[in-house]
Short mmCIF file of C-alpha atoms and ligand atoms in Angstrom, two decimals:
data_model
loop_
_atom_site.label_atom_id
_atom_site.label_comp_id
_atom_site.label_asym_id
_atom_site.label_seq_id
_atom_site.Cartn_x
_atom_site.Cartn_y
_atom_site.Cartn_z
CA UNK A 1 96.25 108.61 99.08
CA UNK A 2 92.69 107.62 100.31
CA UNK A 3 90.87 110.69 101.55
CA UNK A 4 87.18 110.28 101.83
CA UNK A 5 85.35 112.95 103.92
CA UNK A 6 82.52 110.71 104.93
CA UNK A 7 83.39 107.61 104.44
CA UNK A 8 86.99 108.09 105.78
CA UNK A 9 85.85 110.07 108.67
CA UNK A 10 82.98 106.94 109.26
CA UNK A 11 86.13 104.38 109.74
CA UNK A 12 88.14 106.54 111.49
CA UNK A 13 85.89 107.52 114.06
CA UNK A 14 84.23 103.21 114.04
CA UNK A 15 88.27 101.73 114.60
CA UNK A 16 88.24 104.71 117.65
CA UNK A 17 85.01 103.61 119.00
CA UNK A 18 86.31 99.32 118.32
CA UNK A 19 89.61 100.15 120.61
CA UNK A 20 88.68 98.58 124.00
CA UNK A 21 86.53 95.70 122.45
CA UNK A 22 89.48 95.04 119.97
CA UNK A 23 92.13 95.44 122.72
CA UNK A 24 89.78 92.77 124.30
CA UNK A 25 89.31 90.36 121.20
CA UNK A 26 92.82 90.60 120.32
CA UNK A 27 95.44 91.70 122.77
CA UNK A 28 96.40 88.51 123.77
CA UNK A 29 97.10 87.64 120.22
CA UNK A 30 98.90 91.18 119.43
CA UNK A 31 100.68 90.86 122.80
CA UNK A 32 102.20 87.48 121.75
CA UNK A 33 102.93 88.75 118.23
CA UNK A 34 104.49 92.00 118.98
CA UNK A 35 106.37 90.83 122.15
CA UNK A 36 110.41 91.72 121.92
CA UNK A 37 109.90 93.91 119.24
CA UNK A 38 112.75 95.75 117.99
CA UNK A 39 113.40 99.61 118.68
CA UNK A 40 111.44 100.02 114.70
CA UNK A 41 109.37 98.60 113.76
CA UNK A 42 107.29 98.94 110.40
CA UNK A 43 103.15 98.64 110.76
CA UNK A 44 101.24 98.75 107.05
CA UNK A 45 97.63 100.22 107.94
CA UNK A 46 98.15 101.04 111.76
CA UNK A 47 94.48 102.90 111.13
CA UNK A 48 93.82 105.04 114.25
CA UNK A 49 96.46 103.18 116.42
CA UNK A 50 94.94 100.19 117.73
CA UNK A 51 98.38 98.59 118.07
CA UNK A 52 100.28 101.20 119.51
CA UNK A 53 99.60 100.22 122.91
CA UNK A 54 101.51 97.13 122.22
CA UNK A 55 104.79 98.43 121.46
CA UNK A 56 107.18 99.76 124.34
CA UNK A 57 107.00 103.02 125.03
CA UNK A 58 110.51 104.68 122.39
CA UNK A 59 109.48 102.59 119.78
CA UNK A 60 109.68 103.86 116.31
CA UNK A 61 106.72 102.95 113.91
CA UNK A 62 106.82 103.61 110.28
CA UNK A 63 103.33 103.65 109.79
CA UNK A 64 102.30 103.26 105.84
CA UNK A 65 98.72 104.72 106.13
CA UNK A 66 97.08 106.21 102.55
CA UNK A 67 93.88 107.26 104.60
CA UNK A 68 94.40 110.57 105.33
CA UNK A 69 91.47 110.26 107.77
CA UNK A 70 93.44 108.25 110.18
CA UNK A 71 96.30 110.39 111.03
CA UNK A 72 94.95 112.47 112.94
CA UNK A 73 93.81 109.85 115.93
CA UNK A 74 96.56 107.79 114.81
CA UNK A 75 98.94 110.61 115.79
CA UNK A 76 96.48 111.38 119.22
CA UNK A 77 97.33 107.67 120.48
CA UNK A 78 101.55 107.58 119.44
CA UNK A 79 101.21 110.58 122.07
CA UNK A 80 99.47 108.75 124.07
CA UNK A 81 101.47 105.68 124.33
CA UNK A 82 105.03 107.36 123.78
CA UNK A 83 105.24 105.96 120.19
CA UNK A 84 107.68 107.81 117.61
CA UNK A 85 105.87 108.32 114.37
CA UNK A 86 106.88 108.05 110.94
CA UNK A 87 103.84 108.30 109.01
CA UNK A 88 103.95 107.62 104.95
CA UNK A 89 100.98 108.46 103.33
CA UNK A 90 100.95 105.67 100.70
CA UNK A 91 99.98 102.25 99.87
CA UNK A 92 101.93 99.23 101.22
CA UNK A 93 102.21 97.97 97.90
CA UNK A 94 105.30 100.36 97.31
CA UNK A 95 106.73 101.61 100.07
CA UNK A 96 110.41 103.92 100.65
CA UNK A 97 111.60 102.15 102.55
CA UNK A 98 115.18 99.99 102.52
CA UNK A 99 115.33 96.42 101.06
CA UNK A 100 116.42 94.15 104.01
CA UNK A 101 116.49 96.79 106.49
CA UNK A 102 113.06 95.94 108.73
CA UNK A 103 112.99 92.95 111.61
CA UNK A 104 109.67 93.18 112.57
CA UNK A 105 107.00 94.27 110.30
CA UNK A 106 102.95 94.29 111.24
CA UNK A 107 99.27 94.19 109.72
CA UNK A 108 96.30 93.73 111.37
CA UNK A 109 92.98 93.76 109.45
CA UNK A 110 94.83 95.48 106.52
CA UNK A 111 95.49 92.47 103.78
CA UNK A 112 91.55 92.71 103.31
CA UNK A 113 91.37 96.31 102.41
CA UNK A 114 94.36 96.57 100.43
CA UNK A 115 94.00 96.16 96.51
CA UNK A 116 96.73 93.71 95.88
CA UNK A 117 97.00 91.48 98.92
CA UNK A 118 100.01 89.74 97.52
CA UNK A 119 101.73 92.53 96.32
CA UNK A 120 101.99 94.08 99.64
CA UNK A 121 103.04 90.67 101.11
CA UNK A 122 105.84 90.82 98.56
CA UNK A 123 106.77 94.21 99.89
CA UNK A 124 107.26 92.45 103.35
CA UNK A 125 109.25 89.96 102.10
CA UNK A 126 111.78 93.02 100.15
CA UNK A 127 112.09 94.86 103.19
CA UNK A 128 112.64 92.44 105.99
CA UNK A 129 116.02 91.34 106.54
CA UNK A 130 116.79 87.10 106.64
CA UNK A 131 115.00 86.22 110.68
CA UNK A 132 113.11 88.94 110.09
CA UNK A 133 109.02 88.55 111.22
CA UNK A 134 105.68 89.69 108.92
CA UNK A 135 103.05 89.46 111.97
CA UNK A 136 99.62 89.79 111.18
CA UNK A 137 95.84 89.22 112.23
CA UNK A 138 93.28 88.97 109.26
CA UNK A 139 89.95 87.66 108.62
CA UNK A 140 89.50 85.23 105.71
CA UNK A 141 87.24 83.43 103.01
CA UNK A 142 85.14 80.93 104.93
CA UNK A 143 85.29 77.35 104.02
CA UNK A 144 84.49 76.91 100.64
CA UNK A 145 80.82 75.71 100.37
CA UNK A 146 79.48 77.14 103.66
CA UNK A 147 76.30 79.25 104.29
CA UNK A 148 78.97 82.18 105.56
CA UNK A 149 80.87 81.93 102.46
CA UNK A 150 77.24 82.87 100.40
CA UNK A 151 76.95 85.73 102.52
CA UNK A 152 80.65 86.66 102.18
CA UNK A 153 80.03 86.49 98.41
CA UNK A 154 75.97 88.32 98.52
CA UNK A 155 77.39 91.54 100.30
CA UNK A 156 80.78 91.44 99.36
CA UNK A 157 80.17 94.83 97.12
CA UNK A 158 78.26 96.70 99.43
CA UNK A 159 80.57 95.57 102.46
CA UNK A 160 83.45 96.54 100.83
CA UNK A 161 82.34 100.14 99.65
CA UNK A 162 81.72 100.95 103.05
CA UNK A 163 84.12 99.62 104.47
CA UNK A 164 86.83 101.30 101.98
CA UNK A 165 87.92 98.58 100.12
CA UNK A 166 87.76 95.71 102.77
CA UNK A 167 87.38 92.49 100.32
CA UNK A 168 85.30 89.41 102.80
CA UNK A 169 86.72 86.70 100.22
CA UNK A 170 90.32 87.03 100.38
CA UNK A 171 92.15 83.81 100.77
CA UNK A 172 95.10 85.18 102.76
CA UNK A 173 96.09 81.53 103.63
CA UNK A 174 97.00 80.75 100.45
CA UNK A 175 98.65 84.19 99.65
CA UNK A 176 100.90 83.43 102.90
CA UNK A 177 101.80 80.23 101.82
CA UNK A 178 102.82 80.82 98.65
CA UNK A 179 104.90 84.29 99.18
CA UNK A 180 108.18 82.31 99.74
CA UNK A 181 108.98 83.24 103.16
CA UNK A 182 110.88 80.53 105.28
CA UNK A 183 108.68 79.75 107.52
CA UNK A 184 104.91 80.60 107.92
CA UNK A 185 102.94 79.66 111.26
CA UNK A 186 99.39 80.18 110.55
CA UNK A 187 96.92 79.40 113.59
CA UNK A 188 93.51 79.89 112.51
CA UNK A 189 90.43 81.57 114.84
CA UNK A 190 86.60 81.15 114.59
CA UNK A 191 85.32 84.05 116.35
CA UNK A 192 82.59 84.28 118.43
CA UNK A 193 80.91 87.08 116.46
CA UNK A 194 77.36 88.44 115.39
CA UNK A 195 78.96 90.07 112.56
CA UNK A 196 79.58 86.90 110.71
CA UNK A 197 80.99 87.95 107.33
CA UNK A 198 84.15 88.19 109.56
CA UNK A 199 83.74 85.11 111.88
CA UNK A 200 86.80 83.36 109.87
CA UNK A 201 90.24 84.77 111.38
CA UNK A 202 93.91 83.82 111.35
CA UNK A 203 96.85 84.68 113.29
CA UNK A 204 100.13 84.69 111.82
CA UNK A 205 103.66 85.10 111.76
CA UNK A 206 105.82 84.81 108.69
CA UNK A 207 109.63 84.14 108.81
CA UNK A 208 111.76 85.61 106.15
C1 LIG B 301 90.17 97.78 108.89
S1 LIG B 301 91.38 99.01 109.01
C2 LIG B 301 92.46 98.30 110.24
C3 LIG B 301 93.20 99.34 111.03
C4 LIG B 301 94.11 98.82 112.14
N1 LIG B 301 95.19 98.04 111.61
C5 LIG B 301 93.35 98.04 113.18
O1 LIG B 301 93.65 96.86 113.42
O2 LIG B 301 92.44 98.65 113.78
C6 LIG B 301 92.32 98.85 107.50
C7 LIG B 301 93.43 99.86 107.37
O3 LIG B 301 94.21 99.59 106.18
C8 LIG B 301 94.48 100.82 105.54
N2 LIG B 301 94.78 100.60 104.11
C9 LIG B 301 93.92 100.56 103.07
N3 LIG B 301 94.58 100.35 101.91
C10 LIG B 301 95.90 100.26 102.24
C11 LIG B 301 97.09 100.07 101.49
N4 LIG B 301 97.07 99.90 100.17
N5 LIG B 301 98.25 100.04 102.16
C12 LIG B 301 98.29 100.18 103.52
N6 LIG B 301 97.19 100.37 104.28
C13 LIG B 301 96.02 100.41 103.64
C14 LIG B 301 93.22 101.63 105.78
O4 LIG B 301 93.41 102.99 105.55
C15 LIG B 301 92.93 101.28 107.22
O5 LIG B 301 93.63 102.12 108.09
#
């Protein structure tokens, strides 16, 4: 369980304050991801909710959240948008939940903050039945010699200690690509951002 009091509180209170420009950013993207998902679905890191909206109203979301600081919005907004909440307070790295029993699992700006980026992907893969989907929206390394990819490296330490863990140099790509799954569609996103450590995105969607 993560449970900072400042820091915690911080992010909780920044992904609140991020909803509408994020539902602006990305809701296309999540919209297309998310659309026709089944009655449960499982979301690793749903933070304070900012993909709630997407799911039909009925839904049932396991949500695997270890920040204690995020349950409480994150509760406020399944209220809000009719979403059943299952909330597990642990890491996605090991998770109780069924092998093969999950069709449509989602993360969205959670592989970067988690400690073992691959180990969580090979959670997905456990507990998503054969067809099932691993949907997810992450920013990545930049290109490998590039000014950004300095700056990804300079404040990588600082960034991630406020930022609870988020790691700027993960190459989730890779990670994807190599997990096994059947198929991976990876469409990647240079965003139009001042915050540039983050400019380098990718959308994705991972077949078991
Ligand atoms: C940058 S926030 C993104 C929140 C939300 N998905 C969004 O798009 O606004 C990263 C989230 O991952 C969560 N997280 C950190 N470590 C995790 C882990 N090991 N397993 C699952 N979630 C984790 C954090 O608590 C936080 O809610």
């Amino acid at each position: 369980m993560i449970d900072n009091p400042v820091r915690g509180r911080f992010n909780s209170w920044l992904l609140g304050a991020l909803d509408d420009y994020m539902h602006a950013r990305y809701g296309e993207a999540k919209t297309r991801l998310l659309k026709g998902a089944p009655p449960v679905v499982l979301e690793i890191g749903p933070g304070s909710g900012a993909n709630l909206r997407y799911y039909a109203p009925g839904t049932r979301v396991i949500a695997i959240e270890p920040n204690a600081r995020m349950h409480e919005r994150l509760r406020r907004r399944a209220e809000q948008f009719g979403v059943a909440l299952d909330i597990h307070p642990v890491g996605a790295e090991h998770i109780d939940v069924a092998t093969h029993s999950v069709d449509l699992a989602c993360a969205t700006l959670v592989l970067c903050s988690v400690a073992n980026p691959a180990a969580v992907v090979a959670e997905m893969r456990r507990v998503l039945r054969p067809g099932g989907r691993f949907v997810l929206i992450e920013h990545v390394v930049a290109p490998s010699g590039s000014l950004i990819a300095s700056l990804q490296r300079a404040i990588s330490s600082p960034w991630r200690w406020v930022f609870e863990g988020c790691n700027l140099c993960n190459n989730t790509t890779a990670i994807l690509e190599e997990a096994g799954f059947h198929r991976v569609e990876i469409e990647p996103l240079v965003v139009r951002t001042v915050l540039l450590p983050i400019r380098y995105q990718i959308i994705a969607s991972c077949t078991c």
